[in-house]
Tab-separated table of C-alpha atoms in Angstrom:
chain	number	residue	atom	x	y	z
A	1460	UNK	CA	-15.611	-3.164	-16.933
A	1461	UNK	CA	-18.323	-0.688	-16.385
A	1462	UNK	CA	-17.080	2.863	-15.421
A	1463	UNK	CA	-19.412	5.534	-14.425
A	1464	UNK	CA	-19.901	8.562	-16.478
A	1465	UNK	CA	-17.426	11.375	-16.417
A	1466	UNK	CA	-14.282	8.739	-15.080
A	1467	UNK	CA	-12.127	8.807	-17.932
A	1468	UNK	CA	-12.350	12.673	-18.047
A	1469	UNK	CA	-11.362	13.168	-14.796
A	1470	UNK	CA	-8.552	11.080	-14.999
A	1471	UNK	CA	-7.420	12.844	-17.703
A	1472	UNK	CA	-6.816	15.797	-16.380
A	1473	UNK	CA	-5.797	14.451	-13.217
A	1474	UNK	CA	-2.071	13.219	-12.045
A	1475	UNK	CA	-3.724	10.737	-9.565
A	1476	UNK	CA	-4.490	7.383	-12.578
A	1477	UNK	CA	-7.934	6.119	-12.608
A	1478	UNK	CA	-8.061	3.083	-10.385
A	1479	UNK	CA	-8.763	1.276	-13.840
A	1480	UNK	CA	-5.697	2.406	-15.309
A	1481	UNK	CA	-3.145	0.661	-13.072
A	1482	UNK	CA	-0.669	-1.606	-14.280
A	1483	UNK	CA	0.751	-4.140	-11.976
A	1484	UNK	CA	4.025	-4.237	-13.901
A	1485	UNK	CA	4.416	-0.419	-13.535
A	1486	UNK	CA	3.874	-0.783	-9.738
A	1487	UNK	CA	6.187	-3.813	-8.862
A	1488	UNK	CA	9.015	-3.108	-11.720
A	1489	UNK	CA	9.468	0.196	-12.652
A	1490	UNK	CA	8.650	1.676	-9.678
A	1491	UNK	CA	10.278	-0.138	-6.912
A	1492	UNK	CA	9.797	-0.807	-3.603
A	1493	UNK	CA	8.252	1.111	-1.703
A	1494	UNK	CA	9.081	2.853	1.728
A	1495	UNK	CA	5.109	2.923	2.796
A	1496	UNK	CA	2.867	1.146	3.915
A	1497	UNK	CA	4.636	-2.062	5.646
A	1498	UNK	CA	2.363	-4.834	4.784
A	1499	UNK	CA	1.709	-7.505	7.636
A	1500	UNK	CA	0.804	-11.196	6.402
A	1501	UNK	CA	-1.200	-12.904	9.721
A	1502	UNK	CA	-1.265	-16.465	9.403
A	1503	UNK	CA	-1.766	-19.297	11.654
A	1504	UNK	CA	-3.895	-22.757	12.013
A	1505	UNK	CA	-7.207	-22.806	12.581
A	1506	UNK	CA	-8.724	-21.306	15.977
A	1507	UNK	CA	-4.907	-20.301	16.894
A	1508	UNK	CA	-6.859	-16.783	17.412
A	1509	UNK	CA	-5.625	-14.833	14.183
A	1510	UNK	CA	-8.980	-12.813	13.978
A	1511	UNK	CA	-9.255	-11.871	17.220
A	1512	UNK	CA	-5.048	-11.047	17.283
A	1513	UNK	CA	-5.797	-9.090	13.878
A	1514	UNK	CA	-8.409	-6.920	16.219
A	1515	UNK	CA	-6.361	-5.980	19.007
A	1516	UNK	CA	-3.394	-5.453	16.575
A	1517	UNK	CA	-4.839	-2.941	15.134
A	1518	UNK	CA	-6.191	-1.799	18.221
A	1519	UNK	CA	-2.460	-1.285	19.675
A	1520	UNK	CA	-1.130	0.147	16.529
A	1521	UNK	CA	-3.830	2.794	15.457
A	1522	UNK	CA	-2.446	5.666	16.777
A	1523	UNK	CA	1.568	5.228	15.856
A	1524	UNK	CA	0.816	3.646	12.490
A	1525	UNK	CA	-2.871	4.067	11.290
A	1526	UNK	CA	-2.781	0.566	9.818
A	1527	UNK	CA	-4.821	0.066	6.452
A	1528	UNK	CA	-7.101	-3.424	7.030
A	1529	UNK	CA	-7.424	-6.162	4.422
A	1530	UNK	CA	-9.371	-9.397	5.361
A	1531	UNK	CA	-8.758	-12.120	2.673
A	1532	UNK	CA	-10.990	-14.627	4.358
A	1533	UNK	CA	-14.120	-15.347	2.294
A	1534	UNK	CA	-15.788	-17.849	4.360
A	1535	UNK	CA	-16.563	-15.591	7.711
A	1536	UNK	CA	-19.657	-14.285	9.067
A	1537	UNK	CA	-18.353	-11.277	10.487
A	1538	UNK	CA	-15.003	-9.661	11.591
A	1539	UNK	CA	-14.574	-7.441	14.452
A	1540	UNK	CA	-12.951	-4.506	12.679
A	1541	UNK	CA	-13.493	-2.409	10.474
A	1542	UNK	CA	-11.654	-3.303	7.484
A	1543	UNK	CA	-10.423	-0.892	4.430
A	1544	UNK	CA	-11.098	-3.883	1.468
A	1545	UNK	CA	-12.665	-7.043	2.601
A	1546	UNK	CA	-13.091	-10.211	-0.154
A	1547	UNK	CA	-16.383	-10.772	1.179
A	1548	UNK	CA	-17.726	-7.498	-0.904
A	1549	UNK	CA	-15.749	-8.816	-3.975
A	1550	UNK	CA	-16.707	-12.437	-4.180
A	1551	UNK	CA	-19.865	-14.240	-2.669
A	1552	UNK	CA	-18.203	-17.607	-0.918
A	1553	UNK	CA	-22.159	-19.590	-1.036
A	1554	UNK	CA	-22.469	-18.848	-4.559
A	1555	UNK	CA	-19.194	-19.683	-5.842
A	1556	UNK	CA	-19.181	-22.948	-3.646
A	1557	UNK	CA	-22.687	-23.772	-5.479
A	1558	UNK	CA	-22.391	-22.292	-9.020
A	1559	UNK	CA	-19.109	-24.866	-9.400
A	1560	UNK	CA	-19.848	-27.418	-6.964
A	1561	UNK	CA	-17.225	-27.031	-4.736
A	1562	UNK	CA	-16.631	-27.458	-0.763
A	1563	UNK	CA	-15.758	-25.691	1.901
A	1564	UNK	CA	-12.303	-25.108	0.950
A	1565	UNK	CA	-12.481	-25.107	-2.915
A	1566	UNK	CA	-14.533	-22.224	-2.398
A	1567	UNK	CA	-12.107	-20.309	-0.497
A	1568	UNK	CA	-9.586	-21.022	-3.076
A	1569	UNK	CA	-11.414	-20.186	-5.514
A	1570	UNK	CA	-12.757	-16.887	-4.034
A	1571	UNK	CA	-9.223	-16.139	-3.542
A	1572	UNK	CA	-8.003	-17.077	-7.218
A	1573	UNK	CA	-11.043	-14.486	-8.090
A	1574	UNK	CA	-9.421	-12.139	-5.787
A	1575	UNK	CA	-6.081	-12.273	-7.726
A	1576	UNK	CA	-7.059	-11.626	-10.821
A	1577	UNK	CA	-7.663	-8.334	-9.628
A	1578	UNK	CA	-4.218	-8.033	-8.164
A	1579	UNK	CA	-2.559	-4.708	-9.688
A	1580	UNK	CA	-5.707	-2.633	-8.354
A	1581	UNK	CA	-5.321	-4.083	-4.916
A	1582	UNK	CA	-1.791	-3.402	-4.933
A	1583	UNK	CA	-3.034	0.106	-6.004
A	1584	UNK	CA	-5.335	1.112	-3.258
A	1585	UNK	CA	-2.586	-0.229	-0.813
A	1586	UNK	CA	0.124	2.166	-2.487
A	1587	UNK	CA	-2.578	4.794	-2.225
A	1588	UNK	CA	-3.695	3.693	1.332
A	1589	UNK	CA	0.430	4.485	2.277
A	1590	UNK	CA	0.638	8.054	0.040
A	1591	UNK	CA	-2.290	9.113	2.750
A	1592	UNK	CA	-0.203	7.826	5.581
A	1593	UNK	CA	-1.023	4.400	6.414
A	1594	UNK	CA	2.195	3.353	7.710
A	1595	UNK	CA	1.351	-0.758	8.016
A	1596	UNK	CA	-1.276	-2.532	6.395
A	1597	UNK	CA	-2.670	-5.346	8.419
A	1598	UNK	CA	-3.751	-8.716	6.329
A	1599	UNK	CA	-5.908	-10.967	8.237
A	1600	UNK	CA	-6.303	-14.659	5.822
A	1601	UNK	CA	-8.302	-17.732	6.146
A	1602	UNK	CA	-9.327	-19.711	9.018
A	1603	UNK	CA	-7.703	-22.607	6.757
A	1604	UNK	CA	-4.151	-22.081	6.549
A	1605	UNK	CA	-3.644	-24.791	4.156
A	1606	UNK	CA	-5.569	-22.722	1.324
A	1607	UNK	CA	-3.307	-19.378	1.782
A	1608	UNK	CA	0.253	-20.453	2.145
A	1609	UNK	CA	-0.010	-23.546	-1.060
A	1610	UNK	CA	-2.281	-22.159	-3.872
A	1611	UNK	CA	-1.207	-19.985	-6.365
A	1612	UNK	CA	-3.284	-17.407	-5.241
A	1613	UNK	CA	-1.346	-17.028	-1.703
A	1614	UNK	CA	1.782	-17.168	-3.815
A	1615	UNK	CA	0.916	-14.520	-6.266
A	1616	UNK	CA	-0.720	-11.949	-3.292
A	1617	UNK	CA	2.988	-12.330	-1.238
A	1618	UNK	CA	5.016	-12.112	-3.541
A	1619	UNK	CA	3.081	-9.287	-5.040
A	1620	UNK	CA	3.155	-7.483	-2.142
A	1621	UNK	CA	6.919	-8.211	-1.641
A	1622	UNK	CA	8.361	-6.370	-4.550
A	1623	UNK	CA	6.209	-3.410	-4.069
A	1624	UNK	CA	6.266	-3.023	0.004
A	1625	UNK	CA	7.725	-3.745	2.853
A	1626	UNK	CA	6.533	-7.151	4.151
A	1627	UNK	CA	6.488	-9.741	6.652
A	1628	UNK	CA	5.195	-13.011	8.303
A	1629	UNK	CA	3.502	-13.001	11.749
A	1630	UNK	CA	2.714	-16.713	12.264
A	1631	UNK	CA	0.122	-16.877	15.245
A	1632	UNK	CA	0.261	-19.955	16.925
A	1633	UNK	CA	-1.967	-21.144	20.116
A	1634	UNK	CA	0.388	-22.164	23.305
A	1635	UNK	CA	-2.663	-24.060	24.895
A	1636	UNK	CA	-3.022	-26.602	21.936
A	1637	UNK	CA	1.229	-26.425	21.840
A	1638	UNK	CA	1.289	-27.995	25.290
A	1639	UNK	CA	1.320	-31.176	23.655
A	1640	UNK	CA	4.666	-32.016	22.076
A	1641	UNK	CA	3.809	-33.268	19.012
A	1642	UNK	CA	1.206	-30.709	18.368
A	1643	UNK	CA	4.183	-28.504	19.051
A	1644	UNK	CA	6.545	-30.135	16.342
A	1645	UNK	CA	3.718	-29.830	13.754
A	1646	UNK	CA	3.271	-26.040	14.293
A	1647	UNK	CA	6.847	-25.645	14.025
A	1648	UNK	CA	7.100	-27.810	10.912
A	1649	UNK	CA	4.764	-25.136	9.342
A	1650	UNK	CA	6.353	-22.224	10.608
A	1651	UNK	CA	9.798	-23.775	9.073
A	1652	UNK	CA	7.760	-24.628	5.897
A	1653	UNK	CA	6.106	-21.039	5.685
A	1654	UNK	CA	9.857	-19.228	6.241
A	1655	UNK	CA	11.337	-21.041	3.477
A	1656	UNK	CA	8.311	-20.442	0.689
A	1657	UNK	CA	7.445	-17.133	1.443
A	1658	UNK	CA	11.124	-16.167	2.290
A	1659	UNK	CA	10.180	-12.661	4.222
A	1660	UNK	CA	11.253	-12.137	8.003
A	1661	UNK	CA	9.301	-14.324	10.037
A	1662	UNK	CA	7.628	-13.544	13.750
A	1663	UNK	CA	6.266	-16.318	15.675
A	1664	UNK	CA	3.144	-14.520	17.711
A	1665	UNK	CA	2.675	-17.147	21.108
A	1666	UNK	CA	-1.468	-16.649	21.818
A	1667	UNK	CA	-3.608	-16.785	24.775
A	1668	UNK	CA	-0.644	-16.987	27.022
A	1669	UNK	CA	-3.806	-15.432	29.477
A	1670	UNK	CA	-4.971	-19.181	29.399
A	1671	UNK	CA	-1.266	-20.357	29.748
A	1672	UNK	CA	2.391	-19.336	30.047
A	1673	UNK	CA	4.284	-19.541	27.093
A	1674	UNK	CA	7.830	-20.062	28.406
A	1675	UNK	CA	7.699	-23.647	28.063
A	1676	UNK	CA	7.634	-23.675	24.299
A	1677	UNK	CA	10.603	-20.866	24.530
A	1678	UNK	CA	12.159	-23.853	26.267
A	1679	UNK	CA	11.356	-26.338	24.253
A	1680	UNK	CA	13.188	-24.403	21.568
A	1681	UNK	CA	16.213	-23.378	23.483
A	1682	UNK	CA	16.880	-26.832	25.198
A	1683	UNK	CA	16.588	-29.976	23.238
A	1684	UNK	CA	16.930	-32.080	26.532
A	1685	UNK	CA	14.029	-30.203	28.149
A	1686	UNK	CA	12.078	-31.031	24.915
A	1687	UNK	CA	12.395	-34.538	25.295
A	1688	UNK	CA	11.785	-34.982	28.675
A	1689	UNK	CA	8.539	-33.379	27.905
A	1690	UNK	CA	8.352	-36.160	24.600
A	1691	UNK	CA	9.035	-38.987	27.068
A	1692	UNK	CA	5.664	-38.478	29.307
A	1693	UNK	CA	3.886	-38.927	25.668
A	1694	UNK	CA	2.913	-42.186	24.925
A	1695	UNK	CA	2.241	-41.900	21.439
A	1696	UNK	CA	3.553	-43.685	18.106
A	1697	UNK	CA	4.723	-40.409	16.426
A	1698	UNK	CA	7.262	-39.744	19.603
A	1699	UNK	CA	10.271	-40.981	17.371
A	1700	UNK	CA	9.947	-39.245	14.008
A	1701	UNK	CA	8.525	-36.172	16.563
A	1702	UNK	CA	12.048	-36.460	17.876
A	1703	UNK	CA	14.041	-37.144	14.923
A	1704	UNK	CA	12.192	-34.112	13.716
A	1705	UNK	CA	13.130	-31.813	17.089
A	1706	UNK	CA	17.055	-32.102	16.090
A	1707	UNK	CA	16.446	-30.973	12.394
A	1708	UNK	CA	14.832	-27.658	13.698
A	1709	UNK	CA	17.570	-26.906	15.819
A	1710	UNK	CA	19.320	-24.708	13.216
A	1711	UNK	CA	15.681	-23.282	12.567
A	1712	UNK	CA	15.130	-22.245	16.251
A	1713	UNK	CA	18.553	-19.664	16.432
A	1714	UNK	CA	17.271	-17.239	14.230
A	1715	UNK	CA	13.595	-17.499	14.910
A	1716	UNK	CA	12.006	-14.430	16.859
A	1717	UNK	CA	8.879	-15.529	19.365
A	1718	UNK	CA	6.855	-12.783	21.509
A	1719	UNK	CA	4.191	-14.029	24.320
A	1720	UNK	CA	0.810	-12.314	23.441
A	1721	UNK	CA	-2.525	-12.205	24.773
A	1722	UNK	CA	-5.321	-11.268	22.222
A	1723	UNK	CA	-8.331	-11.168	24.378
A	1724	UNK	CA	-6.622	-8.929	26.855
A	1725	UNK	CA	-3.505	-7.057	24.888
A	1726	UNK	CA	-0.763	-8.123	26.908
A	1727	UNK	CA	2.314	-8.791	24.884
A	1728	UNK	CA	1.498	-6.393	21.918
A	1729	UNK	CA	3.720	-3.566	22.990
A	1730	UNK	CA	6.921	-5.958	22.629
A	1731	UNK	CA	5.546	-7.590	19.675
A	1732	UNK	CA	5.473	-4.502	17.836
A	1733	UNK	CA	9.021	-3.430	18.914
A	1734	UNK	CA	10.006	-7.071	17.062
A	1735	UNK	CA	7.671	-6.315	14.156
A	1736	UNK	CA	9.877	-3.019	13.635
A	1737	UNK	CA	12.828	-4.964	13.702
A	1738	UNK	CA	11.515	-7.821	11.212
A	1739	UNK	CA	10.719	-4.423	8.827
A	1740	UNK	CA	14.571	-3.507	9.152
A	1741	UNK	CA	15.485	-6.700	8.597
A	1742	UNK	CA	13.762	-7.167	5.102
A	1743	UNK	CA	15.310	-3.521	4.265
A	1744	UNK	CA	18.516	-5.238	5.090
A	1745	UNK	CA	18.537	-9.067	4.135
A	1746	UNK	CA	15.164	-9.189	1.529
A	1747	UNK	CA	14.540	-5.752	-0.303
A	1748	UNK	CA	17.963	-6.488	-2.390
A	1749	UNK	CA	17.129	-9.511	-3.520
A	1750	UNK	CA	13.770	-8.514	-4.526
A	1751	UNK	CA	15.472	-5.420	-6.278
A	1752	UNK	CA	17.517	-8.006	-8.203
A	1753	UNK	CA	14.465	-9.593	-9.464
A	1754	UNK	CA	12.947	-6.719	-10.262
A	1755	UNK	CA	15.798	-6.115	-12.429
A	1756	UNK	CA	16.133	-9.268	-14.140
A	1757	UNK	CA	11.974	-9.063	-14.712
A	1758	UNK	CA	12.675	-5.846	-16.368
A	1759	UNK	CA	15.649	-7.058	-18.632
A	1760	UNK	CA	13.516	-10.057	-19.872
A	1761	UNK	CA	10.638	-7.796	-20.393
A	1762	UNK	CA	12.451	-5.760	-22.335
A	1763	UNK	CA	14.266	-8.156	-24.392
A	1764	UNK	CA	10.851	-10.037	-25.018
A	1765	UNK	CA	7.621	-8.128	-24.952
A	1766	UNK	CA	4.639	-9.493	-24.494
A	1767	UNK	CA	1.189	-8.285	-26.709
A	1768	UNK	CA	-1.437	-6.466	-24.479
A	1769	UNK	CA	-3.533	-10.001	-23.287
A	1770	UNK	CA	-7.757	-9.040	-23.781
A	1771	UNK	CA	-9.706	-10.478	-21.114
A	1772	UNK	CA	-13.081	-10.740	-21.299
A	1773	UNK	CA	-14.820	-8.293	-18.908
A	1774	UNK	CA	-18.492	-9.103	-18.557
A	1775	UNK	CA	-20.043	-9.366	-15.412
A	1776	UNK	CA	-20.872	-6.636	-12.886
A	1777	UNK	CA	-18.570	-4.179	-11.281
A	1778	UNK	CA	-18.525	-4.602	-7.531
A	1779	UNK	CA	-16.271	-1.986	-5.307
A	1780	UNK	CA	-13.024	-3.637	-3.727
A	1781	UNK	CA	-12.636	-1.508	-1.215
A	1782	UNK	CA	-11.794	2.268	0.468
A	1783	UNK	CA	-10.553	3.902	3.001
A	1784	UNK	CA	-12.954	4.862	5.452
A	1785	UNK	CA	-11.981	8.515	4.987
A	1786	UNK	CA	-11.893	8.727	1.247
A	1787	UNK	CA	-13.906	11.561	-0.295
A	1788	UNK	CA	-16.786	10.466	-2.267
A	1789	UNK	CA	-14.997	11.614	-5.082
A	1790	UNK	CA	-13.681	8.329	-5.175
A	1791	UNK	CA	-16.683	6.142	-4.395
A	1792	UNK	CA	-17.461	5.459	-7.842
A	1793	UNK	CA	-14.432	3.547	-8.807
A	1794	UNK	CA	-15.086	0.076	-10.106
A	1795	UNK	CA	-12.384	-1.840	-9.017
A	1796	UNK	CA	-13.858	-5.811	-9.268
A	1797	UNK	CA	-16.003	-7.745	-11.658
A	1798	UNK	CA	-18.745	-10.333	-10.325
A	1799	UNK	CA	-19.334	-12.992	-13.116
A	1800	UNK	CA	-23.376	-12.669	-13.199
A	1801	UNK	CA	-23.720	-16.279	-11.964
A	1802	UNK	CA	-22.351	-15.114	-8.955
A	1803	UNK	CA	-24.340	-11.775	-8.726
A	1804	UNK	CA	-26.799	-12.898	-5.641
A	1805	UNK	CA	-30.034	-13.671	-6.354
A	1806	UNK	CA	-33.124	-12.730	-4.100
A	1807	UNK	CA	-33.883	-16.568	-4.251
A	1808	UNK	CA	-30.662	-16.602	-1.556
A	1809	UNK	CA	-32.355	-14.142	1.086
A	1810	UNK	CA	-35.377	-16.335	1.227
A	1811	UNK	CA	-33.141	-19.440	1.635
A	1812	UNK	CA	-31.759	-17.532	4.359
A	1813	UNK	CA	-35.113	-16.916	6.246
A	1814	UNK	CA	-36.156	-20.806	5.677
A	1815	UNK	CA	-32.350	-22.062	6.908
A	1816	UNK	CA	-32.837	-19.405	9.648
A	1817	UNK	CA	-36.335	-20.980	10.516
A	1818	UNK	CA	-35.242	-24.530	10.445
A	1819	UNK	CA	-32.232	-23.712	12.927
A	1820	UNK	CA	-34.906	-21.974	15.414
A	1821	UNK	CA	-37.060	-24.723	15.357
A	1822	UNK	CA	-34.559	-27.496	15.522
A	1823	UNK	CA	-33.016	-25.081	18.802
A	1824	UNK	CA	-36.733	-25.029	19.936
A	1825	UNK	CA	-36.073	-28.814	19.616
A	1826	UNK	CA	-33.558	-29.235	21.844
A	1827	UNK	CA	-34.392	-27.115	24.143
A	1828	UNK	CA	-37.678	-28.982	24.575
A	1829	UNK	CA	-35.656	-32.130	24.309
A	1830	UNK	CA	-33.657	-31.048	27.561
A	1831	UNK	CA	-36.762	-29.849	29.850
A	1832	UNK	CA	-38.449	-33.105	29.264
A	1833	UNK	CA	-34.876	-34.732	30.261
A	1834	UNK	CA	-34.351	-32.601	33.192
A	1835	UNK	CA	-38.373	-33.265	34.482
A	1836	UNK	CA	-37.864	-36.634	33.872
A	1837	UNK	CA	-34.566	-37.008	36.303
A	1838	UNK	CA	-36.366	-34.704	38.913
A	1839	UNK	CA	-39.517	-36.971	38.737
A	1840	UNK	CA	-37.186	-39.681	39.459
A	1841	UNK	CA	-35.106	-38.323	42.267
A	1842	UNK	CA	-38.767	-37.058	43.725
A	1843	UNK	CA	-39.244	-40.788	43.577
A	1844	UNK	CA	-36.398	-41.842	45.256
A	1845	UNK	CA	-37.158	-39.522	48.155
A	1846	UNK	CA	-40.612	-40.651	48.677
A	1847	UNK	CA	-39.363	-44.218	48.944
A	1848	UNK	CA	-36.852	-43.489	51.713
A	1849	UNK	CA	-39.313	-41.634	53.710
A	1850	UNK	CA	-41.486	-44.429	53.731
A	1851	UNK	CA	-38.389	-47.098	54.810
A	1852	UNK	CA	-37.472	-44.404	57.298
C-alpha cells in the first residue's frame, strides 16, 4: 500500500496509530466493546424509502448525537447527505460489473466483498469518528436487500461492528405496498429472518405513513382475527400458506418494537429515536454479554493456536475511504483502500458517458417528438369531427 512521505514518522512519535497500522483483532478482542459511537444498520426492500429515511434521520439526530454517515450502497447515483465514508469512492460499481462480467447485483456483492477486505480500517475511522464525539453512526445499505443481509460480506460488516460497538437493526418497511396482506407476510418473514441472523435488537421503522396510516399493520400484528378478515377479501392462491404463516409469527410479533414514520415530512422520528435508545439499552443488556463471551473464547483459541502474519498482495492504487468532514488535513493523506488497476477508471469511461448521455437526449428528443405528432394527430381528428357536425347541424 502506498503511504505518503513522512507517515511512518509521524506515527512514530505519535500515540494516535497510523490508519495503516490497525489491527482488526486488537479492535474487536482485546479491546472490547465499545461505549461510542452506536452504530445503526438501515435495511429494508427495495423503494421501502431507506435513503430518503437515512436523510431525515440524520436530519433529526444531528444536534443530540452528531451521527457519523456510512453509505454501503455501490450502485447509486447520488445520496442526499453528506456522508463521512461512502463505497462509491472505494470501489467503481461499472467497472467491477465489466472487468468480471457480472450483473447488477454481482457487482454490488462484489463491491461490497472489496469493501470488507478493508474491514479493520473501517472499523478504525468509526472508533475514531466516536473518540471525537460521534455518538451514532448511521449505515445506509443497498437498494437490494437480498445482497446485504446473505453474503458474507453483510455477515462479516455486522458482526464486525457488533463486537466492537453498540449496534442495531432498523428494518424500514413501506405501509403503502403492506396494505396488501401477503405483501405484508413477506416483509414480516424478512424481518423474522433478519432478527434471527443478525441477532441485534431489532426496530421495525413503518414509512410514508403521510401516504397512509399505519395502524392497520399494528393490527394486523396484535389481532390474528383482524388479519384474516383482511386475508379473506384476497383472492389469491398464496392466502393459505399466507395464513398458516400469520400463526407462526405470533410469538415473533410480542417482542417486536414498530414506530409510524414519515420520511418526506419527519413525522414519527422523535418517537422513533426514543425506541432506538431503548433498542441501544437493550443490546447493553441482552447482546453485549454474549458478544463479550465470544470475544473471550476468540481470544482463548487465539492464544492457544496462533496464526502466522498472512501477506497479501498489495498492488493497485491507494484510494481514500473516507473522513470526517471536520478532520484536519493532517489526516488527509491517509491511504486507507487499494483499487486493483483494472478497476482504476479509465478516461475511455467519461467519453462513454458523454455518448450514453447523447443517445438518452436524443432518444428523449424522440419521444417527445413521438408525442407532439400523437397529440396533433388526435386534435386534427377531433377538428374533424367538429367540422362534420356543423355541417349535419
Amino acid at each position: 500500500m502506498s503511504a505518503n512521505p513522512g507517515t511512518s514518522s509521524a506515527s512514530a512519535g505519535n500515540t494516535n496509530p497510523s490508519i495503516n497500522d490497525i489491527n482488526l483483532e486488537a479492535l474487536s478482542l482485546s479491546e472490547g466493546i465499545r461505549d461510542a459511537p452506536v452504530c445503526i444498520i438501515v435495511l429494508g426492500m427495495a423503494g421501502s424509502g431507506k435513503t430518503t429515511f437515512t436523510r431525515s434521520l440524520i436530519e433529526h439526530a444531528q444536534a443530540q448525537f452528531n451521527p457519523y454517515v456510512v453509505n454501503l450502497d455501490p450502485a447509486c447515483r447520488e445520496v442526499p447527505y453528506a456522508a463521512h465514508i461512502d463505497i462509491r469512492d472505494t470501489v467503481n460499481y461499472k467497472e467491477v460489473m465489466k472487468q468480471y462480467q457480472l450483473g447488477p447485483n454481482g457487482g454490488i456483492v462484489t463491491a461490497l466483498n472489496m469493501f470488507t477486505t478493508k474491514m479493520p480500517k473501517f472499523a478504525e475511522l468509526v472508533r475514531r469518528a466516536g473518540e471525537r464525539g460521534h455518538k451514532w453512526c448511521i449505515i445506509d445499505t443497498p437498494g437490494q436487500i437480498e445482497v446485504f443481509t446473505w453474503s458474507a460480506s453483510g455477515n462479516i460488516i455486522t458482526e464486525g461492528l457488533a463486537t466492537m460497538f453498540p449496534t442495531i437493526v432498523v428494518y424500514v418497511m413501506d405501509v403503502v405496498r403492506s396494505a396488501c396482506p401477503t405483501t405484508f407476510m413477506s416483509n414480516m418473514l424478512y424481518a423474522c429472518s433478519i432478527l434471527y441472523k443478525t441477532r441485534l435488537p431489532f426496530l421495525v421503522a413503518l414509512n410514508k405513513i403521510d401516504l397512509k396510516e399505519c395502524s392497520f399493520v399494528q393490527d394486523w400484528m396484535t389481532d390474528f382475527e383482524a388479519f384474516q378478515d383482511a386475508l379473506e377479501q384476497e383472492q389469491s392462491y398464496v392466502n393459505n400458506l399466507t395464513r398458516t404463516m400469520s400463526l407462526t409469527l405470533d410469538t415473533f410479533y410480542e417482542n417486536l418494537v414498530t414506530c409510524g414514520v414519515s420520511a418526506k415530512t419527519g413525522v414519527g422520528f422523535a418517537t422513533l429515536m426514543t425506541h432506538m435508545l431503548d433498542c441501544v439499552q437493550e443490546y447493553e443488556r441482552d447482546y453485549k454479554p454474549v458478544y463479550e463471551k465470544m470475544r473471550q473464547q476468540r481470544l482463548a483459541e487465539q492464544e492457544a493456536n496462533p496464526q502466522p502474519a498472512s501477506h497479501i498482495e498489495e498492488a493497485g492504487i491507494a484510494v481514500p475511504l473516507g473522513l470526517d468532514l471536520r478532520d484536519s488535513p493532517g489526516n488527509a493523506d491517509n491511504s486507507v483502500f487499494l483499487m486493483a488497476p483494472s478497476l482504476v477508471p479509465q478516461q475511455i469511461d467519461e467519453e462513454r458517458e458523454m455518448e450514453t448521455d447523447a443517445k438518452g437526449e436524443l432518444e428523449e428528443q424522440n419521444f417527445h417528438s413521438f408525442i407532439q405528432n400523437h397529440m396533433t394527430a388526435q386534435q386534427g381528428k377531433r377538428d374533424k369531427q367538429q367540422q362534420e357536425q356543423d355541417q349535419k347541424s
